[in-house]
PDB file of C-alpha atoms in Angstrom:
ATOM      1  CA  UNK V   1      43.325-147.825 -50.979  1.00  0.00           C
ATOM      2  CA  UNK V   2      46.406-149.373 -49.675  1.00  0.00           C
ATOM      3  CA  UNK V   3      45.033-152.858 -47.800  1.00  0.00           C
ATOM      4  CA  UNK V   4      46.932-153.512 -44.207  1.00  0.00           C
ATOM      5  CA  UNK V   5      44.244-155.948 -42.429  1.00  0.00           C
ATOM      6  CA  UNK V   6      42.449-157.851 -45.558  1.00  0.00           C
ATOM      7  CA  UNK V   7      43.355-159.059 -48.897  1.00  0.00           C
ATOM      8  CA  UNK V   8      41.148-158.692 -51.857  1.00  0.00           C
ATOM      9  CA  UNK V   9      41.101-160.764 -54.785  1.00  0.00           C
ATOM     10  CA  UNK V  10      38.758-161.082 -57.736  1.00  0.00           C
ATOM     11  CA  UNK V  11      37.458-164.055 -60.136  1.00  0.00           C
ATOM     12  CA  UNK V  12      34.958-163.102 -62.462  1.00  0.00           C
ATOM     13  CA  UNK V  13      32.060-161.775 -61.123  1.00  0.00           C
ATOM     14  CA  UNK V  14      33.763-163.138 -57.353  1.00  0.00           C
ATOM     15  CA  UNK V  15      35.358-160.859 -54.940  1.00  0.00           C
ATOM     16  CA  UNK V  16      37.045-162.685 -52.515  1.00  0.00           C
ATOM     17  CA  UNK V  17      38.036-160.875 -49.153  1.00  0.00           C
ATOM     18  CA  UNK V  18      40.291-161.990 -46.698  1.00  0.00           C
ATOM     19  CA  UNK V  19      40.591-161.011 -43.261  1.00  0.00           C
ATOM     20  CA  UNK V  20      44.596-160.948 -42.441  1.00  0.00           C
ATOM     21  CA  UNK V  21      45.654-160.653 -39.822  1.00  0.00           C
ATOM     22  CA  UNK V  22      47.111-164.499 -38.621  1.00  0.00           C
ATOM     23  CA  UNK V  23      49.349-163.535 -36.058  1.00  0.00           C
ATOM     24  CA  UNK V  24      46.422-163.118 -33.719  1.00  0.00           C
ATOM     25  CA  UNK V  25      43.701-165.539 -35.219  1.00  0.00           C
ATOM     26  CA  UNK V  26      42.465-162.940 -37.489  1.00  0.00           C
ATOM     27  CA  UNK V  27      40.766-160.642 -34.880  1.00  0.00           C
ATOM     28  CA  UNK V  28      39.951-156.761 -35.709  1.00  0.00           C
ATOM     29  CA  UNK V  29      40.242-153.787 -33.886  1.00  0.00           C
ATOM     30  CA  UNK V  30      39.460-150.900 -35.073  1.00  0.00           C
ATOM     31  CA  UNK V  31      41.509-149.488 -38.038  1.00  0.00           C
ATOM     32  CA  UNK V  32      40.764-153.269 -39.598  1.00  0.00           C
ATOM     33  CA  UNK V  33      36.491-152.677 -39.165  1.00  0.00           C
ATOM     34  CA  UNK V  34      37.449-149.070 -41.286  1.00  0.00           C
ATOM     35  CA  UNK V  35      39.521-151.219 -43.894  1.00  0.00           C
ATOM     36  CA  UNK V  36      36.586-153.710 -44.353  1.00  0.00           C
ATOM     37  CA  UNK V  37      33.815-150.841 -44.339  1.00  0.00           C
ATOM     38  CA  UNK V  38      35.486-149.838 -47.596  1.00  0.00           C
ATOM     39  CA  UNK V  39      36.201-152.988 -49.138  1.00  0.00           C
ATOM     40  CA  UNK V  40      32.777-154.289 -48.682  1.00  0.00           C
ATOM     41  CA  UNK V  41      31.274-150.449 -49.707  1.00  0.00           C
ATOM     42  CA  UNK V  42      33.109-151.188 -53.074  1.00  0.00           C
ATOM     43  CA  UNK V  43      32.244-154.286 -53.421  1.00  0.00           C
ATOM     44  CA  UNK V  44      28.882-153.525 -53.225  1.00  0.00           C
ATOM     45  CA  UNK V  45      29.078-150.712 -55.529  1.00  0.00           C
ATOM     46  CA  UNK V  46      30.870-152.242 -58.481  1.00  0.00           C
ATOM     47  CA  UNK V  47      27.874-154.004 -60.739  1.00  0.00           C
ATOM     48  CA  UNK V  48      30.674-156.271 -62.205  1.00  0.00           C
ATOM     49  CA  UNK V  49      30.932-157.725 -58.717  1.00  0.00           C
ATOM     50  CA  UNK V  50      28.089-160.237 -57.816  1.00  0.00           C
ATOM     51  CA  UNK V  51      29.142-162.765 -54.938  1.00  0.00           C
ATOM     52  CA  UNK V  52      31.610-162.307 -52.369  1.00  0.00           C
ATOM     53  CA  UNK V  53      33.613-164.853 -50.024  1.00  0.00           C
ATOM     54  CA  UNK V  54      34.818-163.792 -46.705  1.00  0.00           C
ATOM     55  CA  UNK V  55      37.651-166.030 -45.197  1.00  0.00           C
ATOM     56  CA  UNK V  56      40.534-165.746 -43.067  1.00  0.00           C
ATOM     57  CA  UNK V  57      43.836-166.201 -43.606  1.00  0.00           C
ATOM     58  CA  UNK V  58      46.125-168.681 -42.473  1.00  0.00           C
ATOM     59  CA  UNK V  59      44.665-172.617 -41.914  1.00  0.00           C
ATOM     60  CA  UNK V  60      43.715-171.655 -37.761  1.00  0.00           C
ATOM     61  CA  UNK V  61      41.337-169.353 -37.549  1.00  0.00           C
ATOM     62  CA  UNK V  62      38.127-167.377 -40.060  1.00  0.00           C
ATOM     63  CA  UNK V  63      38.496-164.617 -37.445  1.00  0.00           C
ATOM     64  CA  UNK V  64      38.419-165.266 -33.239  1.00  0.00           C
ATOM     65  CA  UNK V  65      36.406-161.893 -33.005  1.00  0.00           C
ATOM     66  CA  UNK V  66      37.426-158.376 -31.286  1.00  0.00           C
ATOM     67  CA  UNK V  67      41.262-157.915 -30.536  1.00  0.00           C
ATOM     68  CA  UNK V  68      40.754-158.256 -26.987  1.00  0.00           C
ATOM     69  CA  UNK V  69      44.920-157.807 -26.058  1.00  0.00           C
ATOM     70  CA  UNK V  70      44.277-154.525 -28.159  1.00  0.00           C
ATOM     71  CA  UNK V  71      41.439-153.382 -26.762  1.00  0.00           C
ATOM     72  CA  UNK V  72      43.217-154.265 -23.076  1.00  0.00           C
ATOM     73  CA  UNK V  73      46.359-152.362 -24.224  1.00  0.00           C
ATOM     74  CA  UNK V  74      44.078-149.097 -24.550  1.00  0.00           C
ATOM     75  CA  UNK V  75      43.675-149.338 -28.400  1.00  0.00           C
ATOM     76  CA  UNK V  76      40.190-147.375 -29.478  1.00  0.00           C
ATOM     77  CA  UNK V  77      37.532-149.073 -30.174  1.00  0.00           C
ATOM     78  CA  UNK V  78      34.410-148.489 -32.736  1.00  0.00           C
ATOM     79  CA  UNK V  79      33.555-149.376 -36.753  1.00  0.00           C
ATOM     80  CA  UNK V  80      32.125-147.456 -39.233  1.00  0.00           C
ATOM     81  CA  UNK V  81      28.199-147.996 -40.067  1.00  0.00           C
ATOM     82  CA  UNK V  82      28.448-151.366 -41.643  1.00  0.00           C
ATOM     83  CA  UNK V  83      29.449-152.557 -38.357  1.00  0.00           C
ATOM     84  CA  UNK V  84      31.673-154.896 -37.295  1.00  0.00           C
ATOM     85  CA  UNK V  85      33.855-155.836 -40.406  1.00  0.00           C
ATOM     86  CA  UNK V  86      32.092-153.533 -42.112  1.00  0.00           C
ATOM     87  CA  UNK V  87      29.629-156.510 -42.801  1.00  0.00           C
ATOM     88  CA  UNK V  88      27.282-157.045 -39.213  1.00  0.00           C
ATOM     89  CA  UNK V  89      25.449-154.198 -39.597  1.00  0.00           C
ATOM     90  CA  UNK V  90      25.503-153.864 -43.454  1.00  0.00           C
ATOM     91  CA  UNK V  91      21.755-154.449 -44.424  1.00  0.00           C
ATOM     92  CA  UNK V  92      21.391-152.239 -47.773  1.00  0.00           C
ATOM     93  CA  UNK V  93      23.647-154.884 -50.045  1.00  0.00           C
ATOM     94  CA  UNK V  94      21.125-157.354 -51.725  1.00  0.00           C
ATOM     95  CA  UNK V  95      24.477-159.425 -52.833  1.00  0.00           C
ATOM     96  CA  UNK V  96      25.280-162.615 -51.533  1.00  0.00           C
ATOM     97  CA  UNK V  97      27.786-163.208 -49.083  1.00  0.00           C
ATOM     98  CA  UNK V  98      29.411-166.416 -48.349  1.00  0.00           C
ATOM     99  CA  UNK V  99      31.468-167.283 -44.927  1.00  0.00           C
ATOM    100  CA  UNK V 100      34.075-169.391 -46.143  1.00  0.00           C
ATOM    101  CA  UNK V 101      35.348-170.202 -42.491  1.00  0.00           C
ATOM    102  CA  UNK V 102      38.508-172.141 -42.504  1.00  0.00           C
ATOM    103  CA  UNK V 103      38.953-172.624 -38.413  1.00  0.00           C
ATOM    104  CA  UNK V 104      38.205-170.155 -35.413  1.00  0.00           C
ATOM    105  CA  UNK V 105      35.400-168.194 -35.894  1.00  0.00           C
ATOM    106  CA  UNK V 106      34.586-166.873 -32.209  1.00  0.00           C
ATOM    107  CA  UNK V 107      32.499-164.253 -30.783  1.00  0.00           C
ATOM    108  CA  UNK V 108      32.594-160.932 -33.919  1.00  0.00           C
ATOM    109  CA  UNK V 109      34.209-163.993 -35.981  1.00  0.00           C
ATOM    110  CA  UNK V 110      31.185-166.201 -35.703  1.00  0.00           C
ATOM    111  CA  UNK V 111      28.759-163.136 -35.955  1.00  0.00           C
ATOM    112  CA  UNK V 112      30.375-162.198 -39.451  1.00  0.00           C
ATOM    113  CA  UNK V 113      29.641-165.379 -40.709  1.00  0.00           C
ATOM    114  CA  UNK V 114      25.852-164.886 -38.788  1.00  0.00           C
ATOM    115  CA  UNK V 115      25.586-161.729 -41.248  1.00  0.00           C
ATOM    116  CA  UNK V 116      27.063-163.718 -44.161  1.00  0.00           C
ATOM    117  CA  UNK V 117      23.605-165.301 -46.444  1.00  0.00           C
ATOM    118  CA  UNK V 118      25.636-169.305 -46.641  1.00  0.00           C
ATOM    119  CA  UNK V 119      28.480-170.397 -44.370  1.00  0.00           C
ATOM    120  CA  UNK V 120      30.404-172.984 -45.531  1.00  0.00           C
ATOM    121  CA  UNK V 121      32.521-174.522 -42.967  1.00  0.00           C
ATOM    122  CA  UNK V 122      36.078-176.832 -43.112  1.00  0.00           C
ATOM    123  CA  UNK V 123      35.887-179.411 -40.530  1.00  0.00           C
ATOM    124  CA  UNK V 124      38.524-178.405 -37.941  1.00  0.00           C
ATOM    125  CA  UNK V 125      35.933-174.979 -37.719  1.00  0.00           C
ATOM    126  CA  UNK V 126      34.636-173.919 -34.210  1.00  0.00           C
ATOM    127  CA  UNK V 127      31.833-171.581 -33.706  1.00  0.00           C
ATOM    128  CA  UNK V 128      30.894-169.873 -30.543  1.00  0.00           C
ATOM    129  CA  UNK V 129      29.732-166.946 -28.575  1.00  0.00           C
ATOM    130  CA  UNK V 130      32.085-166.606 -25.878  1.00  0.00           C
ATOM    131  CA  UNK V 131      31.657-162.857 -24.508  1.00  0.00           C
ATOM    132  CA  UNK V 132      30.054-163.649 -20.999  1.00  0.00           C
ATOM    133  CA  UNK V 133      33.325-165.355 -20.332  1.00  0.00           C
ATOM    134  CA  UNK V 134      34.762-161.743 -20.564  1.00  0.00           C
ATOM    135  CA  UNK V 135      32.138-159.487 -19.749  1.00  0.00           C
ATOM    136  CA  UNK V 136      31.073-158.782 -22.353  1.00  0.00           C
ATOM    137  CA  UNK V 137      27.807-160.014 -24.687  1.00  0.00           C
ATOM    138  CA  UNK V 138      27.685-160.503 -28.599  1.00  0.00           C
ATOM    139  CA  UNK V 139      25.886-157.129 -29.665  1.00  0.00           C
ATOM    140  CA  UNK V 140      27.388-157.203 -33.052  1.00  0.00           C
ATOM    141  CA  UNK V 141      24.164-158.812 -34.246  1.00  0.00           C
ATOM    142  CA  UNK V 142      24.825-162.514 -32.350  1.00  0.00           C
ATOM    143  CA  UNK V 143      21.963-161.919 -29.826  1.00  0.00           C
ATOM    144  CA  UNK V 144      19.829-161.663 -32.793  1.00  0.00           C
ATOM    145  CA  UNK V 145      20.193-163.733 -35.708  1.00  0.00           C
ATOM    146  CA  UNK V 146      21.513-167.031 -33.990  1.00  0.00           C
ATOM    147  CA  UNK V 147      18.058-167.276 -32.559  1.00  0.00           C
ATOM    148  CA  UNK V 148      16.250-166.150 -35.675  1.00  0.00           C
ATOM    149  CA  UNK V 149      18.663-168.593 -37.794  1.00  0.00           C
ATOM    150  CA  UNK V 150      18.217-171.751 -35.632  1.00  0.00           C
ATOM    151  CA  UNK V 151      15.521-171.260 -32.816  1.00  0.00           C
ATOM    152  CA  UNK V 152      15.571-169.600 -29.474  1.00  0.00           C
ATOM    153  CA  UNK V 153      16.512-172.448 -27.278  1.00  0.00           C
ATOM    154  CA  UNK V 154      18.836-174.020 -29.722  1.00  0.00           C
ATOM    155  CA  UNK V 155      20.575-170.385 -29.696  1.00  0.00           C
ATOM    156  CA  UNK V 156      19.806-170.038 -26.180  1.00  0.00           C
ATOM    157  CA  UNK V 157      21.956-172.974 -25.519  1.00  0.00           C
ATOM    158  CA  UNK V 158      24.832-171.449 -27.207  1.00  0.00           C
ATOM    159  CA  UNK V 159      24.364-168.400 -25.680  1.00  0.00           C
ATOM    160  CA  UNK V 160      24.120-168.446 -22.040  1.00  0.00           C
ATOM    161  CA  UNK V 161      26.667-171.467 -21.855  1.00  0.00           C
ATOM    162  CA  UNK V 162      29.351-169.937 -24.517  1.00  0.00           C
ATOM    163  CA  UNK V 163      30.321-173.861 -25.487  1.00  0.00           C
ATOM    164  CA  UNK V 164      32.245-174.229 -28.604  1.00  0.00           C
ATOM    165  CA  UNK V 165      30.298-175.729 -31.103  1.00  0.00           C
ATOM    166  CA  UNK V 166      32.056-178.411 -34.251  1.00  0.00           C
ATOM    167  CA  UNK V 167      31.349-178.092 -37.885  1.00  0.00           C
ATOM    168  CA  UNK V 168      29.120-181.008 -38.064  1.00  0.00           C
ATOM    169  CA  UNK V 169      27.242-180.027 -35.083  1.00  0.00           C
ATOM    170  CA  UNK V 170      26.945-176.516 -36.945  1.00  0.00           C
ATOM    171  CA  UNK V 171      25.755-178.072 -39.567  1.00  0.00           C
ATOM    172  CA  UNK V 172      23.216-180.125 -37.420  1.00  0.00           C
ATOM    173  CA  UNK V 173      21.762-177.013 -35.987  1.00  0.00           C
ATOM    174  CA  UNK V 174      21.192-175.542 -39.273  1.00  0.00           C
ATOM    175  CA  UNK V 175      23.247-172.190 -39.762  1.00  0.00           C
ATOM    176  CA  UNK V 176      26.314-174.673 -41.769  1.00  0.00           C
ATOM    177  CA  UNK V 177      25.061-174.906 -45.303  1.00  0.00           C
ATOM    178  CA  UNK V 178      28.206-177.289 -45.901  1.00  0.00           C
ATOM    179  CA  UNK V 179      30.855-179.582 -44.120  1.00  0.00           C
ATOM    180  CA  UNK V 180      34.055-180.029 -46.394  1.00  0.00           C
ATOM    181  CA  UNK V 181      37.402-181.249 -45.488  1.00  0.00           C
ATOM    182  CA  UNK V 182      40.196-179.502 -43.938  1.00  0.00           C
ATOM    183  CA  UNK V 183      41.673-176.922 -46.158  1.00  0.00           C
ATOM    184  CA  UNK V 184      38.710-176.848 -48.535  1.00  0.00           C
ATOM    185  CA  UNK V 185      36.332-174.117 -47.256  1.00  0.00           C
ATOM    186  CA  UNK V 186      37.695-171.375 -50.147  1.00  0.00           C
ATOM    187  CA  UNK V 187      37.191-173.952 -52.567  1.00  0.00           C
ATOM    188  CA  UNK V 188      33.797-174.857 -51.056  1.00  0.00           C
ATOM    189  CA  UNK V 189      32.557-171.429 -51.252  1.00  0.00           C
ATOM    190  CA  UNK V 190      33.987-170.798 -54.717  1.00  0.00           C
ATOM    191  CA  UNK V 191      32.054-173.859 -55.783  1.00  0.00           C
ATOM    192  CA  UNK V 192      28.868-171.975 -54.378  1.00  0.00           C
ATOM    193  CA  UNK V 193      29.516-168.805 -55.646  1.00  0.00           C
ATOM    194  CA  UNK V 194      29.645-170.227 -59.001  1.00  0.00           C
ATOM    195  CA  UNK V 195      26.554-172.201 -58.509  1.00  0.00           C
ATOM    196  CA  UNK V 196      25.073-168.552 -58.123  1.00  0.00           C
ATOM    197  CA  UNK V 197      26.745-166.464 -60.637  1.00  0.00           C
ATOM    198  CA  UNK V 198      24.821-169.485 -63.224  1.00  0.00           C
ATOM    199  CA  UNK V 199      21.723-167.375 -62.210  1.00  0.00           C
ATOM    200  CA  UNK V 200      20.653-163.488 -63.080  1.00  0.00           C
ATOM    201  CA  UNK V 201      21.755-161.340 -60.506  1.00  0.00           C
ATOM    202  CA  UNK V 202      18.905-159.342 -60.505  1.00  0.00           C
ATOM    203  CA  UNK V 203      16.649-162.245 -59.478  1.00  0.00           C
ATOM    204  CA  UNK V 204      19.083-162.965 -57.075  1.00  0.00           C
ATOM    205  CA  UNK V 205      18.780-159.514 -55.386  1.00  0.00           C
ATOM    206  CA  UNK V 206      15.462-159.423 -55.996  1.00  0.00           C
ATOM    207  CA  UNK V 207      15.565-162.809 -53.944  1.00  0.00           C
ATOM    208  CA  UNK V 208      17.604-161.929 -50.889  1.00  0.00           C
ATOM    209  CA  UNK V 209      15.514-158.484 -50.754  1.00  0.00           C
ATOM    210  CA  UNK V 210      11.908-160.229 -50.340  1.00  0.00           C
ATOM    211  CA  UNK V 211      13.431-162.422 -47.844  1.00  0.00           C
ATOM    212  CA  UNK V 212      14.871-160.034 -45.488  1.00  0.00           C
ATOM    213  CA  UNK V 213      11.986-157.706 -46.302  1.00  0.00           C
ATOM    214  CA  UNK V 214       9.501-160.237 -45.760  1.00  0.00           C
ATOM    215  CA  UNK V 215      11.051-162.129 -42.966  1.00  0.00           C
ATOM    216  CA  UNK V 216       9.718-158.251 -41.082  1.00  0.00           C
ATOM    217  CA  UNK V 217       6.148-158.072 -41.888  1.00  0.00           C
ATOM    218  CA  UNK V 218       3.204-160.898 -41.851  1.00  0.00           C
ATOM    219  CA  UNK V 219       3.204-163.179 -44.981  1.00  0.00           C
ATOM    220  CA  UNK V 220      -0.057-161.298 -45.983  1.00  0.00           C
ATOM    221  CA  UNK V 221       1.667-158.120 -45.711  1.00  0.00           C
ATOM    222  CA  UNK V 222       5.026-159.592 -47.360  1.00  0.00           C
ATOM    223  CA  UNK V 223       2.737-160.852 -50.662  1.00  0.00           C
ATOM    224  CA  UNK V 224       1.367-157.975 -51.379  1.00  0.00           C
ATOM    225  CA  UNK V 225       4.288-155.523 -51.060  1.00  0.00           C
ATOM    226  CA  UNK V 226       6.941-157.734 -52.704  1.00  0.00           C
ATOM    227  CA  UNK V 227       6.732-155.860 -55.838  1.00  0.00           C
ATOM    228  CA  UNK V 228       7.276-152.540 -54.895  1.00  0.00           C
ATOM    229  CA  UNK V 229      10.356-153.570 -53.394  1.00  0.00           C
ATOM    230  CA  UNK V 230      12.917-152.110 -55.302  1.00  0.00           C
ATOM    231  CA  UNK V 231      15.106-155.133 -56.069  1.00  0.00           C
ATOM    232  CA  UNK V 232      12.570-156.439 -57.535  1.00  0.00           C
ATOM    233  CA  UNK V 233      11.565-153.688 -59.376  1.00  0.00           C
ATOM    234  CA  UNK V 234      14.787-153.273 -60.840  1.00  0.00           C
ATOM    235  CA  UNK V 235      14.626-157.174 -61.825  1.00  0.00           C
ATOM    236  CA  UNK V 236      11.035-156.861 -64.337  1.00  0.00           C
ATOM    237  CA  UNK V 237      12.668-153.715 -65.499  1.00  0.00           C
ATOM    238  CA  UNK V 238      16.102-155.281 -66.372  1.00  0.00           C
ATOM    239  CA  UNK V 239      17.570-156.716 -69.459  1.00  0.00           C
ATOM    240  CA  UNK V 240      17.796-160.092 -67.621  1.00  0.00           C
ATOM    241  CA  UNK V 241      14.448-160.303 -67.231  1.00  0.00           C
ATOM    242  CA  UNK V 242      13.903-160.363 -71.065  1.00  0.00           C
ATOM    243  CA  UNK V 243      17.044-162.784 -71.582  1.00  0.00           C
ATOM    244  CA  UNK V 244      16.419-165.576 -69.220  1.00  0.00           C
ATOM    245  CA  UNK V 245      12.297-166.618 -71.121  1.00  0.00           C
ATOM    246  CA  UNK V 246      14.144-165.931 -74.129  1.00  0.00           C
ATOM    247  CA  UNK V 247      17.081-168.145 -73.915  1.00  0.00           C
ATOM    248  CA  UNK V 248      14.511-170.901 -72.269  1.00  0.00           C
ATOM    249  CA  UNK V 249      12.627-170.917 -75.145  1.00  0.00           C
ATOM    250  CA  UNK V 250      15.967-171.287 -77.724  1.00  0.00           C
ATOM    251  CA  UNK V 251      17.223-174.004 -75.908  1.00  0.00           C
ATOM    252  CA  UNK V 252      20.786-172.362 -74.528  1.00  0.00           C
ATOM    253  CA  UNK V 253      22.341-171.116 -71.627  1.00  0.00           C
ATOM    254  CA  UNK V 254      21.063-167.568 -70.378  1.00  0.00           C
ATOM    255  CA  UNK V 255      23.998-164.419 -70.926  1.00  0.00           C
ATOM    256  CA  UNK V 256      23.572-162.638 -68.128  1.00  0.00           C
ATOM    257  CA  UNK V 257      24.606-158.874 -67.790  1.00  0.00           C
ATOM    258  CA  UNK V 258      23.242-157.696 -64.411  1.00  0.00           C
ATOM    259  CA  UNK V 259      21.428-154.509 -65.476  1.00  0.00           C
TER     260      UNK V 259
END
């Protein structure tokens, strides 16, 4: 497929995708959400492929959110089932996914990073939820997992005032893994996705699975169900599983194959 709105660009077991589209801060309308769907449905779908990045092009802006001039000029608006970037609404991809935000990430821009599992963040980045200033609110998952990721009045401050919020202060409130200079948040994120990729992916799918599953039911409930979750089933049943007490036990470094 012939890539208009995003770049693509693989290290290794990285995919790096990048939303481009500078000349207006990197926001999407609707032919861009349809590009990403299938990016990120690939990405998903190739075993080869274990951690993605997300970042924006351009040193301004990760993404300021819906193309509000296009949806204004009466350009259509909608995304495919993965939601907005093909990524808010994407919950059957057990793969980490790292916001490498690199300026602006407002309203859909801050709520891709929200559905991202780490966000690392340069330090000229600004995060906020600015729909009520429009009309509008942030149903692209916002409303949801900025309370669940830092606590409802924390979130509730963000929310109902739309402030801009700083990198550091990001990081303060807890959904920042990382602060890094200016320029660096690619690099930052690389350095994390290799961090990863030094661990089997099928414990690391097996990972984000029980946590997401979990984070839905009691802890009792989340125990004793863990290992019927497929992920995890996948994981005893895998090759990895084998390799990693087996390379332990002669002293070198684990040779992953994913399967």
């Amino acid at each position: 497929m012939e890539l208009k709105f995003s770049k693509v660009e693989r290290k290794g077991p990285i995919t790096i995708v990048t939303l481009s589209r500078p000349e207006v801060y990197n926001a999407l309308h609707t032919d861009a959400h349809f590009e990403l769907q299938k990016v990120f449905d690939d990405f998903s779908a190739d075993p080869a492929q274990w951690v993605a990045i997300v970042t924006g092009a351009g040193d301004k802006a990760f993404c300021a959110g819906n193309d509000l001039k296009w949806q204004a000029a009466g350009g259509k608006r909608g995304w495919d089932k993965g939601g907005f970037a093909g990524l808010t609404a994407r919950f059957d991809c057990d793969k980490p996914i790292i916001a490498a935000v690199n300026g602006v990430a407002m309203g859909g821009g801050f709520e891709i990073a929200l559905a991202c599992d780490l966000i690392i963040a340069s330090e000229n980045a600004t995060f906020a939820l600015p729909e009520p200033r429009v009309g509008l609110a942030a149903l692209a998952g916002g409303l949801h997992r900025l309370p669940r990721q830092i606590g409802l009045k924390r979130a509730m401050g963000m929310i109902l005032t739309a402030r801009h919020v700083g990198a550091k202060e990001g990081f303060e409130l807890g959904f920042v893994n990382e602060v890094v200079p200016q320029g660096e948040a690619l690099a930052g994120a690389l350095r994390w996705a290799e961090m990863i990729t030094k661990n089997s992916p099928m414990s690391i799918r097996a990972s984000i699975q029980t946590i997401r599953k979990g984070l839905g039911v009691s802890l009792e409930q989340a125990i004793e169900e863990q290992r019927e979750y497929p992920a995890v089933k996948a994981m005893v049943a895998s090759q990895d599983y084998i390799e990693g007490p087996k390379a332990f036990s002669e002293k070198r470094p684990p040779k992953w194959v994913g399967k």
